[in-house]
Amino acid sequence: MSQENTFFITTPIYYPSDKLHIGHTYCTVATDSFARYKRLRGYDVMFLTGTDEHGQKIEEKAKEAGVTPKQFVDHIVEGEGGILDLWKLMNVSNDRFIRTTDDYHVESVQRIFRKMYDNGDIYKGKYSGMYCTPCESFWTESQLVDGKCPDCGREVKYAEEEAYFFRLSKYAQPVKELLLSGEFLQPMSRVNEMIKNFIDPGLEDLCVSRTSFSWGIPVDFDPGHVVYVWIDALTNYITALGYMNDKYDDYEKYWPAVHIVGKEIVRFHSIIWPAMLMSLGLPLPKKVYGHGWLLIDGGKMSKSKGNVADPYLLAERYGVDALRFFLLRTFPFGSDGNFSNELLINCINADLANDLGNLVSRTTAMVKKYFGGKLPMEQEADDAMDAELISMAGGLHAAYAEQMDKFQPQNAIGEIFKVLSRANKYIDENAPWLLVKDESKKPRLARVLYNLLETIRICGGLLVPFMPDTSAEIAKRLNTAAVDWDSLTKFGVLAADTEVVIGDALFPRIDAKKELEELEAIHAAQMAAKAAAENHFVPVRENVSVDDFYKADLRVCKILAVEKVKKSDKLLKFTLDDGSGSDRQILSGMQPFYPDPQILVGKKVLAILNLPTRKMAGEPSNGMLLSAEKDDTVKLTLVDDAIPTGAQLS
Ligand code: ME8
């Protein structure tokens, strides 16, 4: 089975039923930090994420949108601003991305289903029970809460159908033993939850096929049935390694995995999944970690409540690293946490601008000012005043590793920040600005600055799982490439005559009051746009004569530049090449619909040019860009690159 130095870690595969929000981002970024940490420790890591694309909910959503289910999921997964784009933006270092509609997965699931059928663990029966359509779950009467779905609180309805069942009941005892053994499921509180709520009341066999919808993997020996969600979804963790398919050959090398999942799907991962693996005769996962939820105003985020935080917007405003850091620094991984913009801004100001950013700027600036940027070789030996800082920085890796090995990024970051704040205090204790006044104290000054640079090197290196770009930038400022684990376990690695690189503030301070007001305004505008879209109706337009239509000078223009209009939450300012030889400026209310407008640069759009100049937010606009609107989305009508700029529509 898996080799000594390999490490396989997974996120849940997310439903591409809508755009992902900060909650999904939280889980993926946390898992990314564990993957990066293990790589730093020298492991050969396989980090898997992906999408769970079948099921009734997706089928219904696609129908509403008037497209096929595959078109629907393709758009959400691969489309502009979709799931792949989000993980790229968030600097997620997954090695593989599985889509459950991938051919190899479909074939593997059919083989797995057949294998479990052949060994007698899947049988045909009839299912009746209370069914929650949005959650695609049958519930027993005792599981309902006030007669409603215990997961989402919505109405359930009685349903009955012929179905295949998995003999989950057969595995109740070994699964209970697994849950009680060692540290399979964490945090420990979830173990009691599982045993009390699911195992002890008696595990029922699990319905694993459906005949009521068709968007799923067909049971190849009984075509009216499609494989129902969990056998399709959970097996992704092994099919993505090549189990029962020829696409990959990594199963032997990497399995078993550590699964990082949200608390609401711990049941599936710690009971059903191990039972399925037992049925298949495969080794069980190393660990399931059930993390908490990010809440807004104490409630779970939901698109329908309109209280979701948009990772695109936040990453764009504060930077990807700041957002990643905030998520992992602020919320204890195993518990729920209340997300707020205020917490985010305070975290950036206190930890990143102050404690980290200032320390880097101050220290490098002093090396520059007092020694022209390069420390001299003549340095005094360390004295008693240095001992605490040196032992804290030199020993940091151990305390940090202990926390990361327990999947506690918040505490690992906390350890780093203890050292950073000790370093800030060390500056005050040693008052370099006084040492510099006395020439004989220069060797001492050099030693003080060296100790600070070393502390920054170690802390910056250990920040790599959380803020990969910032960590690299810090190494650059210290003129060092040394971010391997070994070098982070020792104090005194940096050359004595290190030459620093001066740069901009790593994290500029944010004016919290102003920023919060702006975020409020953006949120209000988004809510208004959503409400408008909900009340939207397509106006009946009067017939227009061909002559009238031809009065409009409609042309293909190329976007040369785009920027946000300062005084507006909605307007983007486009500089266009309209083929006339001089640039044209058009303003358009596209800001809410393009969180990253720079992706538009170089694209070709349609514009009406012969409109009178209008002033919008103090800026002139010469024409109008054509856009198309459906439901709550508005997009510019882009045209094929092969059509020349300036071409007129006829
Ligand atoms: O459950 N706070 O997919 P899903 C923190 N397809 N994490 C959150 C969150 C929040 N508010 N909201 C979502 C599914 N998450 C299945 C999984 S796995 C074989 C199949 C995260 O799109 C959290 O990790 O509903 C949660 O478990 C996951 O997204 C659910 O994503």
XYZ file of C-alpha atoms and ligand atoms in Angstrom:
681
model
C 0.000 0.000 0.000
C 0.911 3.656 0.121
C 4.598 4.335 0.384
C 6.241 5.782 3.469
C 6.891 9.214 2.102
C 3.606 9.761 0.257
C 0.679 11.800 1.486
C -2.750 11.848 -0.112
C -5.174 14.591 0.925
C -8.605 15.485 -0.433
C -11.329 18.104 -0.212
C -14.984 17.225 -0.718
C -15.947 17.282 -4.358
C -18.265 20.274 -4.547
C -21.652 20.446 -6.224
C -21.449 22.659 -9.292
C -25.019 23.773 -8.774
C -24.019 27.370 -8.207
C -20.910 29.509 -7.839
C -18.811 28.529 -4.854
C -18.559 30.874 -1.895
C -16.169 31.654 0.932
C -17.185 28.479 2.840
C -15.980 26.221 0.029
C -12.928 28.427 -0.343
C -12.194 27.995 3.357
C -12.116 24.206 3.099
C -10.035 24.179 -0.079
C -7.519 26.724 1.182
C -7.143 24.862 4.481
C -6.555 21.604 2.618
C -4.091 23.415 0.378
C -2.187 24.570 3.445
C -1.908 20.959 4.680
C -0.724 19.793 1.247
C 1.871 22.566 1.079
C 3.002 21.830 4.619
C 3.547 18.162 3.785
C 5.496 19.105 0.658
C 7.637 21.376 2.812
C 8.266 18.347 5.040
C 9.530 16.469 2.000
C 6.501 14.294 1.299
C 5.431 13.243 -2.158
C 1.940 14.767 -1.988
C -1.177 14.035 -4.000
C -3.761 16.741 -3.412
C -7.143 16.031 -4.974
C -10.207 18.195 -5.359
C -13.060 18.167 -7.847
C -16.763 18.372 -8.530
C -19.747 16.132 -7.813
C -21.781 16.650 -10.936
C -24.682 14.211 -10.989
C -28.045 14.188 -9.278
C -31.522 15.512 -9.301
C -30.663 18.996 -8.100
C -28.287 19.625 -11.002
C -30.788 18.106 -13.414
C -33.453 20.532 -12.191
C -31.181 23.558 -12.245
C -30.104 22.789 -15.805
C -33.722 22.500 -16.836
C -34.495 25.881 -15.308
C -31.555 27.371 -17.203
C -32.715 25.741 -20.447
C -29.489 23.804 -21.025
C -28.409 20.175 -20.707
C -27.019 19.073 -17.331
C -23.566 18.647 -18.885
C -23.656 22.134 -20.394
C -24.770 23.471 -17.050
C -21.943 21.897 -15.056
C -19.358 22.656 -17.736
C -20.197 26.314 -17.405
C -19.923 26.345 -13.607
C -16.763 24.260 -13.517
C -14.821 25.465 -16.543
C -16.547 28.709 -17.488
C -15.200 32.177 -16.831
C -15.089 32.828 -13.088
C -15.984 29.182 -12.481
C -14.614 26.675 -10.005
C -11.328 26.030 -11.835
C -10.762 29.782 -12.092
C -11.497 30.235 -8.412
C -8.913 27.667 -7.340
C -6.375 29.187 -9.701
C -7.049 32.612 -8.277
C -6.737 31.315 -4.704
C -3.378 29.721 -5.545
C -4.636 26.241 -4.738
C -1.955 23.669 -5.516
C -4.123 20.637 -6.259
C -2.358 17.925 -8.238
C -5.534 16.541 -9.686
C -9.102 17.669 -10.332
C -11.791 15.057 -10.764
C -15.206 15.623 -12.315
C -17.648 12.796 -11.688
C -18.757 13.123 -15.300
C -15.252 12.162 -16.455
C -15.434 8.945 -18.492
C -12.902 7.071 -16.410
C -14.833 7.793 -13.218
C -18.125 6.715 -14.788
C -16.617 3.398 -15.886
C -14.967 2.785 -12.510
C -18.199 3.456 -10.640
C -20.020 0.943 -12.812
C -17.346 -1.650 -12.072
C -17.387 -0.877 -8.341
C -21.187 -1.146 -8.250
C -21.017 -4.480 -10.045
C -18.307 -5.762 -7.700
C -20.397 -4.929 -4.631
C -23.454 -6.494 -6.274
C -21.508 -9.648 -7.076
C -20.240 -9.992 -3.518
C -23.789 -9.698 -2.194
C -23.429 -6.294 -0.523
C -25.748 -4.616 -3.024
C -29.239 -6.074 -3.495
C -32.486 -4.969 -5.112
C -35.420 -3.878 -2.965
C -38.028 -1.196 -2.577
C -37.452 2.067 -0.894
C -40.068 4.090 0.859
C -39.519 6.954 3.181
C -39.480 10.667 3.646
C -37.428 12.301 0.921
C -35.846 15.740 0.785
C -35.455 16.732 -2.858
C -32.875 19.554 -2.468
C -30.637 17.338 -0.298
C -31.351 14.205 -2.344
C -31.728 12.302 0.918
C -34.200 9.862 2.322
C -34.691 10.243 6.050
C -36.224 7.992 8.664
C -39.067 9.474 10.742
C -36.775 9.575 13.773
C -34.180 11.628 11.919
C -36.616 14.371 10.889
C -36.566 17.563 12.920
C -40.090 18.907 13.459
C -41.125 16.787 10.524
C -38.606 18.546 8.263
C -35.265 17.678 6.694
C -32.608 17.663 9.461
C -29.985 19.058 7.063
C -31.738 21.972 5.418
C -34.983 22.346 7.383
C -37.135 22.087 4.281
C -40.323 20.058 3.708
C -39.903 16.339 2.996
C -42.342 14.158 1.110
C -43.246 10.491 1.162
C -41.619 8.629 -1.715
C -41.385 5.039 -2.833
C -39.355 3.388 -5.568
C -37.609 0.209 -6.627
C -33.981 0.593 -5.766
C -30.691 -1.107 -5.055
C -29.453 -1.139 -1.488
C -26.055 -1.371 0.083
C -25.857 -3.598 3.186
C -24.633 -0.844 5.446
C -26.189 -2.565 8.478
C -23.732 -5.440 8.079
C -20.835 -3.083 8.784
C -22.227 -1.341 11.877
C -19.920 -3.112 14.308
C -16.608 -2.744 12.443
C -17.446 0.895 11.665
C -18.171 1.561 15.327
C -14.833 -0.010 16.255
C -13.123 2.142 13.651
C -14.740 5.289 15.027
C -13.647 4.427 18.529
C -10.126 3.514 17.515
C -7.333 6.035 17.672
C -7.742 9.216 15.756
C -9.632 8.114 12.654
C -12.275 10.804 12.974
C -11.433 14.247 14.255
C -12.211 16.401 16.117
C -13.078 13.791 18.749
C -16.440 15.454 19.481
C -17.669 14.245 16.098
C -17.074 10.609 17.104
C -19.714 10.749 19.829
C -22.075 12.545 17.460
C -21.770 9.747 14.885
C -22.201 6.949 17.387
C -25.075 8.560 19.249
C -27.003 9.798 16.216
C -26.377 7.106 13.645
C -24.701 3.912 14.861
C -26.476 3.287 18.150
C -30.018 3.895 16.827
C -29.183 1.152 14.268
C -27.669 1.549 10.818
C -30.146 0.934 8.028
C -29.171 -0.331 4.613
C -28.513 2.475 2.222
C -30.389 3.182 -0.953
C -27.793 3.431 -3.733
C -29.785 3.729 -6.954
C -32.661 5.800 -8.330
C -35.176 5.424 -11.096
C -36.828 8.819 -10.621
C -34.231 10.850 -12.507
C -31.708 10.124 -15.199
C -28.777 12.499 -14.628
C -26.447 9.969 -13.076
C -24.232 7.004 -13.849
C -26.372 4.176 -15.259
C -26.269 0.821 -13.477
C -24.952 -1.050 -16.492
C -26.760 -4.302 -15.721
C -30.113 -2.605 -14.969
C -30.410 0.443 -17.203
C -33.520 2.028 -15.619
C -31.403 2.771 -12.531
C -28.774 5.392 -12.021
C -26.205 5.133 -9.243
C -27.363 7.345 -6.450
C -25.155 10.033 -5.099
C -22.861 8.507 -2.457
C -21.429 5.564 -4.388
C -20.792 7.919 -7.260
C -19.357 10.720 -5.114
C -17.311 8.957 -2.438
C -15.541 6.630 -4.843
C -13.954 9.667 -6.521
C -11.208 9.410 -3.931
C -10.019 6.123 -5.390
C -11.047 6.406 -9.032
C -8.986 9.607 -9.263
C -5.967 7.464 -8.391
C -6.803 4.882 -11.037
C -8.777 2.321 -9.039
C -10.612 0.158 -11.573
C -9.548 2.302 -14.509
C -6.582 2.744 -16.807
C -6.505 6.515 -16.669
C -4.152 6.675 -13.687
C -1.807 4.320 -11.948
C -1.408 5.959 -8.551
C -3.698 3.941 -6.335
C -1.001 1.702 -4.873
C 1.283 4.637 -4.362
C -1.039 7.059 -2.565
C -4.057 5.335 -1.030
C -5.195 5.676 1.814
C -6.127 9.329 2.166
C -6.719 12.036 4.696
C -10.174 13.464 3.932
C -10.931 17.052 4.882
C -14.699 17.620 4.881
C -17.305 19.939 6.362
C -19.099 18.696 9.451
C -22.395 18.038 7.624
C -20.838 15.296 5.493
C -18.828 13.618 8.240
C -21.545 10.949 8.433
C -20.964 9.944 4.829
C -17.197 9.929 5.162
C -16.824 8.232 8.520
C -19.630 5.639 8.280
C -20.724 4.960 4.709
C -17.351 5.362 3.037
C -15.437 3.018 5.394
C -18.258 0.460 5.054
C -17.999 0.658 1.259
C -14.241 0.210 1.430
C -14.690 -2.783 3.740
C -17.078 -4.271 1.202
C -14.501 -3.749 -1.544
C -11.770 -5.212 0.671
C -9.718 -2.010 0.520
C -7.725 -0.222 3.226
C -9.619 2.458 5.151
C -8.837 6.191 5.027
C -6.106 7.365 7.378
C -8.263 10.125 8.731
C -11.449 12.115 8.294
C -11.287 15.654 9.624
C -14.676 17.354 9.953
C -14.161 21.101 9.960
C -16.683 23.679 11.153
C -18.808 26.062 9.137
C -18.293 29.702 8.422
C -21.464 31.480 9.437
C -22.765 34.930 8.670
C -24.733 36.539 11.473
C -24.847 33.131 13.137
C -26.514 31.407 10.165
C -25.139 29.178 7.412
C -24.297 30.952 4.200
C -26.734 30.413 1.460
C -27.241 31.909 -1.950
C -30.955 32.130 -1.399
C -30.466 34.137 1.807
C -28.131 36.451 -0.093
C -25.621 36.350 2.737
C -22.725 34.725 0.932
C -19.321 36.333 0.961
C -17.731 36.470 -2.462
C -14.135 35.198 -2.521
C -13.465 36.925 -5.863
C -14.389 40.314 -4.511
C -12.426 39.870 -1.281
C -9.328 38.488 -3.012
C -9.417 41.334 -5.487
C -9.662 43.988 -2.774
C -7.188 42.610 -0.247
C -5.060 40.132 -2.157
C -5.227 36.373 -2.279
C -2.694 35.822 0.483
C -4.462 38.154 2.894
C -7.740 36.328 2.330
C -6.148 32.891 2.698
C -4.371 34.015 5.838
C -7.472 35.539 7.391
C -9.500 32.356 6.907
C -6.903 30.127 8.514
C -5.746 32.534 11.215
C -9.169 33.511 12.501
C -11.303 30.395 12.796
C -10.434 27.296 14.835
C -10.579 24.594 12.193
C -12.833 22.172 14.040
C -15.485 24.690 15.135
C -17.928 27.058 13.508
C -16.879 30.676 13.100
C -18.738 33.864 12.365
C -17.426 35.568 9.220
C -17.515 39.352 9.061
C -15.840 42.024 6.982
C -14.786 43.752 10.159
C -12.867 40.699 11.366
C -11.188 40.442 7.989
C -10.018 44.051 7.933
C -8.896 43.972 11.556
C -6.904 40.820 10.908
C -5.170 42.371 7.900
C -4.334 45.519 9.837
C -3.221 43.915 13.091
C -1.393 40.809 11.944
C -0.315 41.502 8.397
C 0.217 45.254 8.162
C 1.457 45.696 11.734
C 3.117 42.628 13.171
C 4.475 41.049 10.002
C 4.648 43.804 7.385
C 6.070 46.420 9.707
C 8.697 44.091 11.084
C 9.932 43.293 7.584
C 9.893 46.952 6.482
C 11.498 48.292 9.649
C 14.233 45.691 9.764
C 15.206 45.876 6.112
C 15.012 49.688 6.204
C 17.415 49.767 9.163
C 19.873 47.448 7.414
C 19.727 49.841 4.476
C 19.996 53.004 6.512
C 22.673 51.906 8.971
C 24.759 49.619 6.733
C 23.859 50.574 3.149
C 21.728 47.433 2.741
C 24.366 44.852 3.619
C 25.264 43.668 7.108
C 28.991 43.710 7.947
C 30.814 40.496 8.827
C 32.032 42.055 12.085
C 29.246 41.321 14.505
C 29.267 40.958 18.247
C 28.468 37.548 19.718
C 24.922 37.031 20.986
C 24.330 38.135 24.528
C 21.754 37.353 27.205
C 19.273 39.794 25.681
C 19.156 37.675 22.527
C 18.581 34.322 24.146
C 14.795 34.395 24.288
C 14.265 35.491 20.691
C 16.795 32.991 19.391
C 15.332 30.095 21.304
C 11.784 31.011 20.272
C 12.644 31.420 16.588
C 14.973 28.421 16.548
C 12.384 26.212 18.255
C 9.367 27.512 16.372
C 9.345 24.677 13.835
C 8.575 22.083 16.511
C 5.567 23.854 18.014
C 4.365 24.707 14.522
C 4.716 21.145 13.237
C 2.846 19.781 16.230
C -0.122 21.979 15.321
C 0.018 21.330 11.586
C 0.209 17.588 12.212
C -3.029 17.988 14.178
C -4.646 19.991 11.346
C -4.748 23.141 13.425
C -3.586 25.920 11.090
C -4.944 28.590 13.413
C -2.646 27.444 16.207
C 0.326 26.973 13.891
C -0.064 30.565 12.718
C -0.489 31.598 16.349
C 2.946 30.097 17.122
C 4.517 32.101 14.290
C 2.913 35.298 15.507
C 4.181 34.765 19.063
C 7.678 34.877 17.598
C 6.916 37.874 15.380
C 5.623 39.873 18.283
C 8.665 38.870 20.353
C 10.801 40.190 17.491
C 8.947 43.502 17.495
C 9.563 43.776 21.222
C 13.236 42.926 20.646
C 13.555 45.987 18.410
C 12.213 48.202 21.174
C 14.446 46.583 23.801
C 17.562 47.077 21.722
C 16.662 50.490 20.295
C 18.861 50.270 17.179
C 18.370 54.017 16.633
C 20.392 54.583 19.819
C 23.035 51.948 19.053
C 23.785 53.611 15.744
C 24.793 56.812 17.484
C 27.813 55.135 19.060
C 30.386 53.854 16.539
C 31.714 51.266 19.023
C 28.221 49.723 19.185
C 28.065 49.004 15.443
C 29.019 45.309 15.858
C 26.205 44.970 18.388
C 23.796 46.759 16.041
C 24.784 44.378 13.258
C 24.073 41.409 15.525
C 20.658 42.769 16.521
C 19.674 43.263 12.895
C 21.025 39.846 11.955
C 18.912 38.199 14.640
C 15.876 40.030 13.326
C 16.550 38.964 9.737
C 16.957 35.363 10.870
C 13.690 35.491 12.770
C 11.959 36.946 9.717
C 13.473 34.236 7.522
C 12.174 31.435 9.717
C 8.725 32.951 10.219
C 8.425 33.842 6.524
C 9.418 30.317 5.516
C 6.916 28.711 7.859
C 4.164 30.936 6.465
C 4.477 29.256 3.063
C 1.473 26.930 3.427
C -0.813 29.877 4.192
C 0.643 32.694 2.102
C 2.838 31.158 -0.605
C 3.461 34.404 -2.503
C 4.173 36.479 0.580
C 6.522 33.832 1.870
C 8.446 33.932 -1.417
C 8.499 37.729 -1.315
C 9.957 37.720 2.196
C 12.669 35.289 1.109
C 13.427 37.629 -1.794
C 13.779 40.614 0.525
C 16.316 38.638 2.555
C 18.087 37.555 -0.578
C 17.674 33.913 0.280
C 16.148 30.947 -1.451
C 16.338 28.779 1.634
C 12.813 27.702 2.407
C 13.470 23.997 2.813
C 12.354 22.470 6.078
C 15.849 21.770 7.333
C 16.864 25.411 7.068
C 13.759 26.441 9.002
C 14.709 24.286 11.952
C 17.982 26.142 12.533
C 18.782 29.647 13.668
C 21.804 31.214 11.994
C 21.486 29.967 8.439
C 21.510 33.352 6.725
C 24.951 34.603 5.658
C 26.312 37.131 8.176
C 26.829 39.699 5.420
C 23.322 39.395 4.043
C 22.248 42.085 1.620
C 18.578 42.976 1.879
C 16.199 44.027 -0.876
C 13.930 46.951 -0.096
C 10.362 46.834 -1.360
C 6.874 48.234 -0.867
C 4.891 47.553 2.286
C 3.826 43.892 2.156
C 0.324 44.742 3.382
C -0.745 48.391 3.308
C -2.904 49.447 6.242
C -6.579 49.691 5.455
C -8.765 52.579 6.593
C -11.255 50.284 8.337
C -14.153 52.709 8.618
C -14.014 53.777 5.000
C -13.522 50.261 3.752
C -16.454 48.886 5.723
C -18.673 51.599 4.292
C -17.567 50.709 0.792
C -18.183 47.022 1.344
C -21.652 47.827 2.680
C -22.374 49.867 -0.447
C -21.164 47.073 -2.725
C -23.268 44.554 -0.850
C -26.324 46.794 -1.108
C -25.742 47.230 -4.864
C -25.395 43.473 -5.312
C -28.587 42.846 -3.380
C -30.392 45.470 -5.443
C -29.114 43.900 -8.668
C -30.261 40.500 -7.423
C -33.690 41.834 -6.485
C -33.986 43.608 -9.824
C -33.041 40.405 -11.603
C -35.660 38.503 -9.630
C -38.347 40.988 -10.609
C -37.014 41.169 -14.075
C -39.357 40.825 -16.990
C -38.531 40.994 -20.636
C -40.118 44.192 -21.948
C -42.331 43.884 -24.979
C -40.554 45.814 -27.667
C -42.337 47.415 -30.547
C -41.514 46.365 -34.064
C -38.672 48.328 -35.565
C -38.181 49.001 -39.263
C -35.048 47.742 -40.990
C -34.215 51.356 -41.830
C -34.403 52.333 -38.188
C -32.221 49.402 -37.228
C -29.581 50.431 -39.746
C -29.375 53.878 -38.209
C -27.397 52.388 -35.346
C -23.666 52.366 -36.028
C -22.891 48.959 -34.521
C -19.242 48.006 -34.607
C -16.757 45.493 -33.343
C -14.366 47.165 -30.901
C -11.304 45.791 -29.179
C -10.884 46.417 -25.435
C -7.513 48.103 -24.890
C -7.881 48.862 -21.193
C -10.475 48.697 -18.475
C -10.622 50.220 -15.036
C -13.121 50.821 -12.290
C -14.659 54.277 -12.119
C -13.629 55.645 -8.740
C -16.923 57.184 -7.722
C -19.061 54.244 -8.736
C -19.765 50.691 -7.597
C -21.152 49.758 -10.964
C -19.286 51.502 -13.738
C -16.277 50.257 -15.611
C -14.349 52.589 -17.906
C -13.379 50.953 -21.184
C -10.767 52.269 -23.585
C -11.540 50.820 -26.996
C -10.073 50.554 -30.428
C -13.075 51.131 -32.726
C -11.048 50.865 -35.907
C -11.025 54.641 -36.519
C -7.438 55.101 -35.407
C -8.203 57.012 -32.218
C -9.195 55.552 -28.848
C -12.791 55.679 -27.695
C -13.994 55.759 -24.094
C -17.235 54.055 -23.104
C -18.582 53.575 -19.580
C -20.693 50.563 -18.791
C -22.325 49.249 -15.602
C -20.485 45.959 -15.704
C -18.559 46.097 -12.408
C -20.858 43.738 -10.470
C -20.625 41.162 -13.223
C -16.856 41.137 -13.732
C -15.070 40.781 -10.393
C -11.808 40.677 -12.327
C -12.398 43.056 -15.258
C -8.806 42.737 -16.491
C -9.732 39.437 -18.105
C -11.603 41.536 -20.666
C -8.530 43.275 -21.990
C -7.816 42.144 -25.538
C -11.361 40.842 -26.066
C -13.642 42.100 -28.828
C -17.087 43.456 -28.053
C -20.033 45.037 -29.839
C -20.755 48.733 -29.361
C -23.182 51.355 -30.687
C -21.001 54.307 -31.588
C -23.395 57.014 -32.836
C -24.967 57.979 -29.518
C -24.584 61.445 -28.001
C -21.803 61.776 -25.419
C -23.093 61.176 -21.886
C -21.437 62.050 -18.606
C -21.516 59.279 -16.016
C -19.930 59.678 -12.567
C -18.100 62.699 -13.965
C -16.623 60.815 -16.928
C -17.657 61.114 -20.593
C -18.999 58.033 -22.329
C -19.093 57.885 -26.127
C -21.405 55.068 -27.050
C -22.779 51.960 -25.486
C -21.452 48.424 -25.130
C -23.915 45.679 -25.942
C -24.567 43.183 -23.201
C -26.953 40.330 -22.692
C -28.972 39.608 -19.599
C -30.625 36.531 -18.235
C -31.710 35.748 -14.695
C -29.286 37.684 -12.503
C -26.327 37.655 -14.845
C -25.311 40.286 -17.344
C -22.364 39.739 -19.659
C -20.846 41.665 -22.513
C -21.490 40.176 -25.921
C -18.022 39.156 -26.975
C -17.347 38.377 -30.602
C -14.986 36.049 -32.341
C -11.409 37.266 -32.498
C -11.345 36.578 -36.246
C -13.745 39.485 -36.906
C -11.629 42.577 -37.597
C -11.747 45.536 -35.226
C -13.972 48.290 -36.644
C -16.125 45.828 -38.641
C -19.663 47.153 -38.938
C -22.705 45.009 -38.193
C -24.955 44.643 -41.191
O -21.591 18.283 0.077
N -18.490 26.949 5.876
O -20.841 19.372 -1.811
P -21.068 20.915 -1.423
C -17.481 26.086 5.743
N -20.884 17.132 -3.158
N -17.410 25.168 4.780
C -18.391 25.129 3.893
C -19.490 26.003 3.955
C -19.505 26.962 5.014
N -20.465 27.846 5.167
N -20.302 25.724 2.927
C -19.723 24.700 2.239
C -21.199 18.282 -1.067
N -18.576 24.345 2.817
C -20.932 16.956 -1.763
C -19.656 16.364 -1.209
S -17.731 14.528 -1.149
C -17.535 12.961 -1.722
C -19.261 15.043 -1.773
C -17.638 23.300 2.363
O -20.846 21.677 -2.668
C -17.515 22.187 3.403
O -16.261 21.566 3.257
O -22.329 21.086 -0.697
C -18.627 21.256 2.982
O -18.489 19.945 3.468
C -18.533 21.323 1.491
O -18.180 22.681 1.209
C -19.850 20.949 0.849
O -19.832 21.244 -0.480
